[in-house]
XYZ file of C-alpha atoms in Angstrom:
588
model
C -220.977 71.123 -157.197
C -221.901 71.847 -160.820
C -219.703 70.265 -163.470
C -216.849 72.602 -164.403
C -213.900 72.762 -166.771
C -210.834 74.761 -165.769
C -207.172 75.251 -166.563
C -204.385 74.237 -164.209
C -200.688 73.365 -164.213
C -199.248 69.931 -163.506
C -195.593 69.723 -162.438
C -193.775 66.444 -163.141
C -190.193 65.230 -163.438
C -190.039 65.077 -167.239
C -187.470 64.288 -169.891
C -187.406 66.765 -172.739
C -189.052 65.684 -175.980
C -186.476 67.536 -178.040
C -186.948 68.407 -181.714
C -188.619 66.188 -184.296
C -186.335 64.462 -186.771
C -186.158 66.868 -189.743
C -185.690 64.117 -192.359
C -188.638 62.658 -194.300
C -189.969 59.464 -192.663
C -189.530 57.143 -195.636
C -189.153 53.965 -193.634
C -191.983 52.274 -191.801
C -192.435 53.328 -188.205
C -191.980 51.019 -185.245
C -194.635 48.316 -185.398
C -194.363 45.381 -183.027
C -197.550 43.874 -184.446
C -196.359 42.390 -187.737
C -197.991 39.017 -187.752
C -197.572 35.430 -188.894
C -200.993 33.745 -188.996
C -200.898 29.946 -188.623
C -202.933 28.088 -191.249
C -205.062 26.486 -188.558
C -205.743 29.763 -186.697
C -209.422 29.741 -187.743
C -209.779 33.511 -188.047
C -213.309 34.830 -188.598
C -213.703 36.086 -192.166
C -214.108 39.763 -191.214
C -211.036 39.629 -188.976
C -208.934 38.078 -191.733
C -210.033 40.784 -194.194
C -209.354 43.625 -191.786
C -205.916 42.335 -190.764
C -204.768 42.643 -194.374
C -206.565 45.925 -195.088
C -204.408 48.939 -196.012
C -201.386 48.617 -193.681
C -199.002 51.584 -193.558
C -196.034 51.682 -195.932
C -194.424 54.533 -193.999
C -195.409 57.135 -191.429
C -195.387 59.951 -193.984
C -196.423 62.730 -193.728
C -195.493 62.735 -190.021
C -191.916 62.884 -188.820
C -190.011 60.756 -186.345
C -190.015 62.133 -182.816
C -186.645 60.787 -181.693
C -184.999 63.801 -180.055
C -186.054 62.959 -176.483
C -183.623 62.419 -173.631
C -183.320 60.524 -170.367
C -182.422 63.317 -167.926
C -185.530 64.530 -166.087
C -186.242 67.834 -164.407
C -189.313 69.396 -162.839
C -191.478 70.621 -165.706
C -194.739 72.570 -165.716
C -197.334 71.039 -168.040
C -200.551 72.730 -169.132
C -203.498 70.688 -167.873
C -207.284 70.874 -168.024
C -209.561 69.631 -165.244
C -213.170 68.542 -165.634
C -214.922 67.676 -162.374
C -218.193 67.295 -160.544
C -218.837 66.454 -156.892
C -217.829 62.791 -157.494
C -214.976 62.685 -160.003
C -212.029 64.812 -161.125
C -210.350 64.109 -164.467
C -207.041 65.782 -165.356
C -206.200 65.999 -169.064
C -202.943 66.944 -170.832
C -203.969 68.693 -174.076
C -200.362 69.178 -175.169
C -199.644 65.440 -174.952
C -202.292 63.809 -177.121
C -205.161 64.739 -174.805
C -204.052 62.031 -172.368
C -206.292 61.664 -169.296
C -203.500 61.726 -166.747
C -205.645 61.171 -163.660
C -209.192 60.083 -162.761
C -209.788 60.671 -159.062
C -212.885 59.355 -157.271
C -213.633 61.833 -154.506
C -215.945 59.836 -152.174
C -213.357 57.054 -151.767
C -210.269 59.250 -152.305
C -208.989 56.711 -154.847
C -207.028 57.207 -158.045
C -208.670 54.933 -160.610
C -205.875 55.006 -163.210
C -202.186 54.296 -163.121
C -200.855 57.823 -162.667
C -197.238 57.816 -163.767
C -195.073 59.861 -161.360
C -192.734 60.845 -164.232
C -192.923 61.712 -167.914
C -190.348 59.530 -169.681
C -190.642 59.094 -173.453
C -189.622 55.850 -175.134
C -189.818 54.624 -178.732
C -193.264 52.968 -178.712
C -195.332 55.350 -180.840
C -195.419 54.840 -184.594
C -193.243 57.936 -184.838
C -191.115 57.376 -181.729
C -191.808 59.219 -178.491
C -194.573 57.799 -176.285
C -195.096 57.723 -172.523
C -197.056 55.462 -170.204
C -199.976 56.016 -167.849
C -203.556 57.314 -167.868
C -206.020 56.971 -170.764
C -204.680 57.546 -174.268
C -206.643 57.914 -177.492
C -205.064 55.844 -180.266
C -206.104 56.705 -183.801
C -204.317 56.142 -187.105
C -202.834 52.695 -187.611
C -201.758 49.650 -185.638
C -199.564 50.945 -182.820
C -199.511 53.989 -180.577
C -200.690 57.135 -182.362
C -198.280 59.675 -183.822
C -200.187 62.212 -181.671
C -198.977 60.616 -178.406
C -196.798 63.622 -177.599
C -198.492 66.237 -179.795
C -200.894 69.066 -178.909
C -204.623 68.784 -179.605
C -207.203 71.535 -179.914
C -209.330 71.845 -176.766
C -212.363 73.924 -175.812
C -215.380 74.203 -173.545
C -218.626 72.977 -175.124
C -222.198 72.826 -173.747
C -223.069 69.401 -172.328
C -226.364 67.480 -172.333
C -228.478 67.669 -169.191
C -229.934 64.766 -167.214
C -233.261 64.993 -169.028
C -232.551 61.781 -170.967
C -233.063 59.753 -167.766
C -236.706 59.769 -166.590
C -235.723 59.093 -162.978
C -233.431 62.135 -162.867
C -234.733 65.677 -162.861
C -233.572 67.528 -165.982
C -231.228 70.418 -165.314
C -228.578 72.429 -167.094
C -225.963 70.083 -168.508
C -222.973 72.230 -167.633
C -219.865 71.898 -169.786
C -217.967 69.286 -171.751
C -214.283 69.336 -172.560
C -213.797 68.764 -176.284
C -210.501 67.585 -177.779
C -210.026 67.414 -181.545
C -207.373 67.243 -184.238
C -206.647 66.226 -187.841
C -205.001 62.775 -187.838
C -202.482 62.874 -190.688
C -201.705 59.188 -191.334
C -205.256 58.626 -192.585
C -206.258 62.286 -193.094
C -209.250 62.116 -190.752
C -210.694 64.613 -188.263
C -211.718 63.216 -184.883
C -213.066 64.511 -181.590
C -213.205 63.310 -177.989
C -215.873 64.885 -175.736
C -215.321 64.392 -171.995
C -218.487 64.882 -170.006
C -219.316 64.455 -166.307
C -223.080 64.467 -165.666
C -223.885 66.158 -162.390
C -223.691 63.665 -159.523
C -222.334 60.872 -161.725
C -219.546 58.490 -160.698
C -218.710 57.887 -164.382
C -216.732 59.972 -166.816
C -218.620 59.905 -170.131
C -216.551 60.105 -173.314
C -218.182 60.669 -176.696
C -215.947 59.920 -179.693
C -216.507 60.757 -183.354
C -214.295 59.952 -186.354
C -215.407 61.460 -189.670
C -214.426 60.654 -193.249
C -214.909 63.860 -195.262
C -213.371 62.343 -198.413
C -214.900 60.799 -201.531
C -213.211 57.446 -200.922
C -213.235 54.760 -198.233
C -210.582 55.140 -195.529
C -209.123 52.550 -193.110
C -209.760 53.462 -189.464
C -208.016 52.335 -186.292
C -209.073 53.252 -182.753
C -208.161 51.902 -179.322
C -208.657 53.591 -175.960
C -205.739 52.420 -173.790
C -206.261 52.580 -170.023
C -203.267 52.124 -167.717
C -204.285 50.583 -164.380
C -202.224 49.800 -161.263
C -200.682 46.354 -161.272
C -200.311 44.354 -158.068
C -200.015 40.738 -156.953
C -203.775 40.547 -156.416
C -204.867 42.500 -159.497
C -207.281 40.624 -161.789
C -208.599 41.752 -165.189
C -212.069 40.559 -166.191
C -214.094 40.846 -169.398
C -217.275 39.120 -170.686
C -215.432 36.411 -172.638
C -214.435 32.752 -172.389
C -211.881 32.949 -175.193
C -209.266 35.411 -176.388
C -206.860 35.906 -179.265
C -203.351 35.800 -177.834
C -200.630 37.847 -179.514
C -197.133 37.437 -178.130
C -193.915 38.792 -179.447
C -193.264 35.606 -181.365
C -195.709 37.509 -183.645
C -198.395 34.892 -184.037
C -202.106 35.054 -183.298
C -203.841 32.079 -181.700
C -207.100 31.523 -179.858
C -206.784 30.560 -176.184
C -209.269 29.888 -173.377
C -209.949 32.515 -170.714
C -208.781 32.737 -167.984
C -206.488 29.661 -167.928
C -204.044 28.960 -170.738
C -200.620 27.316 -170.897
C -200.867 26.299 -167.257
C -201.596 29.658 -165.651
C -204.482 32.043 -164.974
C -203.676 34.867 -167.412
C -206.310 37.200 -165.962
C -203.699 38.061 -163.301
C -201.080 40.168 -165.145
C -198.190 39.143 -162.882
C -198.765 35.425 -163.497
C -197.321 35.722 -167.000
C -193.600 35.909 -167.612
C -193.520 37.637 -170.982
C -195.292 40.687 -172.420
C -198.461 39.723 -174.277
C -201.790 40.922 -175.668
C -205.093 39.133 -175.002
C -207.910 40.287 -177.291
C -211.148 39.053 -175.734
C -213.872 37.495 -177.872
C -216.911 39.318 -176.515
C -220.026 37.500 -177.818
C -222.410 39.391 -180.085
C -225.162 40.987 -178.040
C -223.174 40.938 -174.785
C -222.539 44.182 -172.957
C -219.074 45.580 -173.714
C -216.955 46.111 -170.621
C -213.532 45.434 -169.099
C -212.332 45.938 -165.543
C -209.233 45.723 -163.388
C -209.873 44.934 -159.703
C -207.413 44.646 -156.838
C -207.357 42.020 -154.079
C -210.187 43.823 -152.291
C -212.377 43.734 -155.403
C -212.025 47.452 -156.076
C -210.813 49.243 -159.181
C -211.851 50.788 -162.484
C -214.416 49.598 -165.012
C -214.806 50.745 -168.616
C -217.943 50.156 -170.682
C -219.349 51.544 -173.921
C -221.996 51.404 -176.577
C -221.638 48.448 -178.918
C -219.748 50.182 -181.755
C -216.594 49.981 -179.626
C -216.419 46.227 -180.088
C -213.032 45.009 -178.873
C -211.618 44.529 -175.383
C -208.053 43.694 -174.490
C -205.535 43.093 -171.719
C -201.919 44.080 -172.269
C -199.444 42.908 -169.663
C -195.716 43.405 -169.312
C -195.338 40.156 -167.370
C -193.162 39.345 -164.392
C -190.012 38.400 -166.336
C -186.821 40.409 -166.700
C -187.814 42.136 -169.940
C -191.154 43.400 -168.668
C -189.721 44.546 -165.359
C -186.907 46.375 -167.127
C -189.369 48.218 -169.362
C -191.463 49.165 -166.345
C -188.371 50.674 -164.691
C -187.544 52.597 -167.864
C -191.029 54.037 -168.373
C -191.818 54.857 -164.763
C -189.814 55.503 -161.606
C -187.809 52.637 -160.078
C -189.351 51.526 -156.799
C -192.900 52.589 -157.707
C -195.746 50.261 -158.625
C -196.084 49.038 -162.178
C -199.075 48.927 -164.476
C -201.017 46.875 -166.989
C -203.419 48.145 -169.642
C -207.071 47.382 -170.273
C -208.201 48.570 -173.681
C -211.225 49.016 -175.934
C -211.279 49.283 -179.728
C -213.298 49.331 -182.936
C -212.205 45.841 -184.044
C -211.611 42.514 -182.295
C -207.838 43.032 -182.389
C -205.325 45.819 -182.887
C -204.043 44.100 -186.007
C -207.117 45.234 -187.951
C -208.222 48.402 -189.739
C -211.948 49.004 -190.268
C -213.276 50.560 -193.516
C -215.125 53.861 -193.132
C -217.166 54.794 -196.194
C -216.902 58.147 -197.960
C -218.833 60.790 -196.045
C -219.439 58.411 -193.137
C -218.587 58.537 -189.455
C -218.033 56.267 -186.467
C -219.515 57.453 -183.159
C -219.810 55.847 -179.732
C -219.909 56.618 -176.019
C -217.538 55.254 -173.373
C -217.882 55.447 -169.582
C -215.140 55.151 -166.960
C -215.750 54.842 -163.236
C -215.154 52.980 -159.974
C -216.335 49.434 -159.325
C -216.484 47.548 -156.034
C -217.327 43.829 -156.088
C -217.204 40.925 -153.652
C -213.506 39.973 -153.527
C -214.168 36.303 -152.716
C -216.261 35.931 -155.875
C -214.001 38.084 -158.073
C -210.948 36.053 -157.105
C -212.691 32.694 -156.867
C -212.000 29.709 -159.088
C -215.311 30.023 -160.967
C -214.692 32.407 -163.886
C -218.383 32.555 -164.751
C -219.292 33.569 -161.211
C -216.573 36.243 -161.166
C -217.863 37.698 -164.425
C -221.437 37.541 -163.207
C -220.509 39.437 -160.043
C -218.908 42.222 -162.073
C -221.829 42.392 -164.496
C -224.316 42.668 -161.636
C -222.325 45.418 -159.884
C -221.871 47.331 -163.144
C -225.585 47.039 -163.948
C -226.404 48.506 -160.530
C -223.869 51.333 -160.840
C -224.473 52.202 -164.505
C -227.222 50.301 -166.336
C -226.601 49.479 -169.972
C -229.750 51.374 -170.932
C -228.345 54.513 -169.289
C -225.210 54.338 -171.443
C -227.342 54.010 -174.574
C -229.520 56.920 -173.451
C -226.477 59.067 -172.693
C -225.110 58.309 -176.162
C -228.370 59.387 -177.781
C -228.377 62.576 -175.700
C -224.767 63.360 -176.612
C -225.048 62.920 -180.389
C -226.867 66.248 -181.055
C -224.203 68.000 -178.981
C -221.347 66.606 -181.081
C -221.989 69.413 -183.595
C -222.197 72.179 -180.979
C -219.598 74.840 -181.615
C -216.971 75.379 -178.900
C -217.612 78.247 -176.495
C -214.042 79.011 -175.443
C -210.715 77.754 -176.725
C -208.519 76.202 -174.039
C -205.613 74.826 -176.111
C -204.431 74.905 -179.714
C -203.304 71.971 -181.838
C -201.729 71.989 -185.295
C -202.580 73.948 -188.435
C -202.872 70.863 -190.660
C -206.629 70.608 -190.265
C -207.010 74.245 -191.286
C -204.902 73.544 -194.372
C -207.204 70.679 -195.382
C -210.247 72.874 -194.820
C -208.641 75.506 -197.072
C -207.887 72.922 -199.766
C -211.242 71.104 -199.821
C -213.678 73.675 -198.392
C -214.739 71.226 -195.690
C -217.650 71.924 -193.331
C -216.974 70.136 -190.026
C -219.485 71.318 -187.391
C -218.199 71.037 -183.850
C -214.520 70.821 -184.770
C -213.437 74.179 -186.198
C -210.023 74.163 -187.839
C -209.581 77.895 -187.809
C -207.397 79.701 -190.350
C -205.716 81.425 -187.396
C -203.974 78.122 -186.596
C -202.115 78.104 -189.926
C -198.392 78.628 -189.391
C -195.025 78.577 -191.167
C -195.228 74.830 -191.855
C -198.426 75.307 -193.845
C -197.383 78.518 -195.659
C -195.713 76.908 -198.722
C -198.784 74.728 -199.220
C -201.126 77.699 -199.050
C -198.975 79.218 -201.781
C -199.443 76.051 -203.846
C -203.221 76.283 -203.346
C -203.358 79.968 -204.277
C -200.894 80.077 -207.168
C -200.573 76.506 -208.412
C -196.845 76.433 -207.561
C -194.642 75.958 -204.526
C -192.212 78.778 -203.676
C -189.213 78.750 -206.020
C -186.611 78.076 -203.299
C -185.194 74.606 -202.772
C -186.769 72.103 -200.357
C -186.209 72.764 -196.672
C -186.563 70.416 -193.697
C -190.067 70.081 -192.339
C -193.396 68.313 -192.502
C -195.265 68.141 -195.814
C -198.597 66.674 -197.004
C -198.441 63.595 -199.249
C -202.100 62.611 -199.814
C -203.351 61.997 -203.338
C -205.017 65.432 -203.603
C -201.684 67.111 -202.885
C -199.903 64.808 -205.290
C -202.321 65.935 -208.014
C -201.495 69.573 -207.268
C -197.746 68.890 -207.355
C -198.013 67.052 -210.662
C -199.692 70.133 -212.164
C -197.139 72.593 -210.716
C -194.083 73.961 -212.480
C -191.089 71.608 -212.026
C -188.464 72.755 -209.588
C -186.336 71.519 -206.681
C -189.066 71.757 -204.023
C -191.888 70.572 -206.280
C -190.001 67.527 -207.544
C -188.743 66.631 -204.060
C -192.218 66.760 -202.534
C -193.765 64.975 -205.499
C -191.268 62.167 -204.850
C -192.423 61.979 -201.218
C -196.072 61.706 -202.306
C -195.188 59.008 -204.859
C -193.180 57.051 -202.283
C -196.100 57.283 -199.850
C -198.428 55.892 -202.539
C -196.077 52.980 -203.257
C -194.853 54.360 -206.626
C -191.212 53.996 -205.688
C -189.717 54.019 -209.186
C -191.565 57.272 -209.919
C -190.364 58.690 -206.608
C -186.735 57.980 -207.503
C -187.174 59.727 -210.852
C -188.692 62.771 -209.149
C -185.805 62.999 -206.670
C -183.285 62.719 -209.485
C -185.062 65.616 -211.261
C -184.939 67.597 -208.005
C -181.177 67.045 -207.925
C -180.939 68.298 -211.480
C -182.697 71.485 -210.345
C -180.200 71.925 -207.468
C -182.359 70.295 -204.777
C -179.407 69.557 -202.493
C -179.341 67.414 -199.365
C -182.955 66.281 -199.007
C -183.422 64.514 -202.382
C -179.925 63.049 -201.927
C -181.050 61.618 -198.596
C -184.230 60.210 -200.154
C -182.219 58.535 -202.914
C -179.886 57.071 -200.288
C -182.851 55.499 -198.484
C -184.323 54.195 -201.747
C -181.010 52.564 -202.686
C -180.520 51.046 -199.241
C -184.047 49.563 -199.346
C -183.215 47.623 -202.526
C -179.824 46.486 -201.225
C -177.574 48.875 -203.181
C -175.197 49.236 -200.240
C -172.310 51.004 -201.956
C -174.512 53.443 -203.864
C -176.485 54.205 -200.698
C -173.255 54.968 -198.826
C -172.199 57.381 -201.563
C -175.560 59.139 -201.451
C -175.476 59.465 -197.662
C -172.000 61.014 -197.783
C -173.100 63.427 -200.510
C -176.256 64.333 -198.570
C -174.242 65.106 -195.434
C -171.808 67.297 -197.329
C -174.666 69.182 -198.993
C -176.444 69.706 -195.662
C -173.227 71.023 -194.082
C -172.903 73.495 -196.954
C -176.500 74.661 -196.480
C -175.985 75.086 -192.751
C -172.834 77.140 -193.333
C -174.438 79.278 -196.005
C -177.449 80.251 -193.866
C -177.597 83.114 -191.421
C -175.956 81.957 -188.186
C -179.020 82.549 -186.009
C -181.817 82.324 -188.549
C -184.463 79.593 -188.754
C -182.923 78.144 -191.935
C -179.543 77.690 -190.254
C -181.150 76.068 -187.231
C -183.118 73.717 -189.479
C -180.037 72.620 -191.396
C -177.978 72.232 -188.211
C -180.693 69.838 -186.970
C -180.369 67.856 -190.206
C -176.667 67.111 -189.645
C -176.925 64.802 -186.591
C -180.049 63.146 -188.003
C -178.185 62.405 -191.235
C -175.111 61.202 -189.357
C -177.150 58.659 -187.370
C -178.215 57.053 -190.651
C -175.077 57.679 -192.697
C -172.573 56.085 -190.316
C -174.168 52.587 -190.317
C -174.585 52.796 -194.105
C -170.927 53.714 -194.567
C -169.796 50.906 -192.257
C -172.016 48.415 -194.096
C -170.253 49.415 -197.322
C -166.805 48.973 -195.780
C -166.211 52.728 -195.734
């Protein structure tokens, strides 16, 4: 069959995501990767630089996604399917473009861990995240804030087989393109999923662009959930790895045996851990997870995608409990094999002004001799995998496919299949950006962007006070706010931009001015957070109580069924969850 892209519906038991937290995200998001580096760790110089390069101070301008529940009911999810006669990939455009399933037709095998439920938990930088499939992590160390957010999606022409001399050139069919504006670093990115006719490998072209006049820190990891069993072994072309455990230290360990156990078997570790493999320069980049019969999934890429990793939950109580929470009790668990731009996920890589990172990944089935894969000789096991991968998908073919894809990265979409946010369109309107291949159409602009379009057109925000919702905080927007007429909304949002930039004293002054202009609950809340951060417990408690009272007044003063009333009613429980601990801490 010719490669095709089509819409479908996937029905899963799913917990509701609920509303986003309406309060500004002034505190840092959840990050389990804060690190203590021992003096004798011997980090390579580039790794040491990139670990300390531009960490997040907060998750502004995004908001916390903490309104999800635990009760699950059958839910219809929009899905997109790309398939040829060998593979079928199912993608969830409304949930970060997650590849939910990768089914190999000739063997009737699911190559990924396909979660039977959709259960959010607080693992993304902004809260809600779910397990399973292949996720695209961009932004900063941790799971992307787009984990449970919609992406733009469309059909795009795909390259044909003409780049391989041994294959007869033919029409390339279609690719499925996913794209969005990542707001933590203000970067557009795209993911092109492509199934060459007759291929056993899903090809994935990725591009991250920096359209700004300054260098930007970039983070990318492709996380692949794979079934976990007693005989499952993870292999990569490395003899050493950087181990990160939740004692929050980074140390180099041998592969596969360390601390008395073979850590290439995920269930032979007790505690959750990360193993970042040291793939030698010049070696082919790949990672695989194979079951007791030597069968499973392999991922490989062009060399730009440098890092490879194993994440395991371990066999101890904590890991098993998390598996039960994230999946369905009584079903098989999972581990993750991953691939990223840097050696470790603790690093951010500089991307120069006007530059881009591009690479090609490939995902497909692998079958190897089980006796060799599970033998005691690690070198022989790796050699067996490398030989089987070379036969199934030569390294030269991946490089050729990448070269063939690059000219298609700028091809304009033929038909829209899903719509993401309007934030990219707002940035295009502000900076006049030209981003071939990833159109951020003005039609995607919505109510969240409307006040900021007013600022662009008139030089001022609307005169009304600040209302709950997302807001840009990048330096270009800060410049516009500093030039605008003072007022409750302008001063409040200027304070957010200053806080985001680390100018916390200036932020406090802006929020105090917003109060003087009648700004109400939101600047009061921001001042409460600022005072709690510096240990002013009693003053913070006062501010929280004042913020709650002001929000209750706003909710009561708004139309009972209007959007403003609903927004302020959502503020009340969010404020209470923070105010109550602050009041108790102050003895109130």
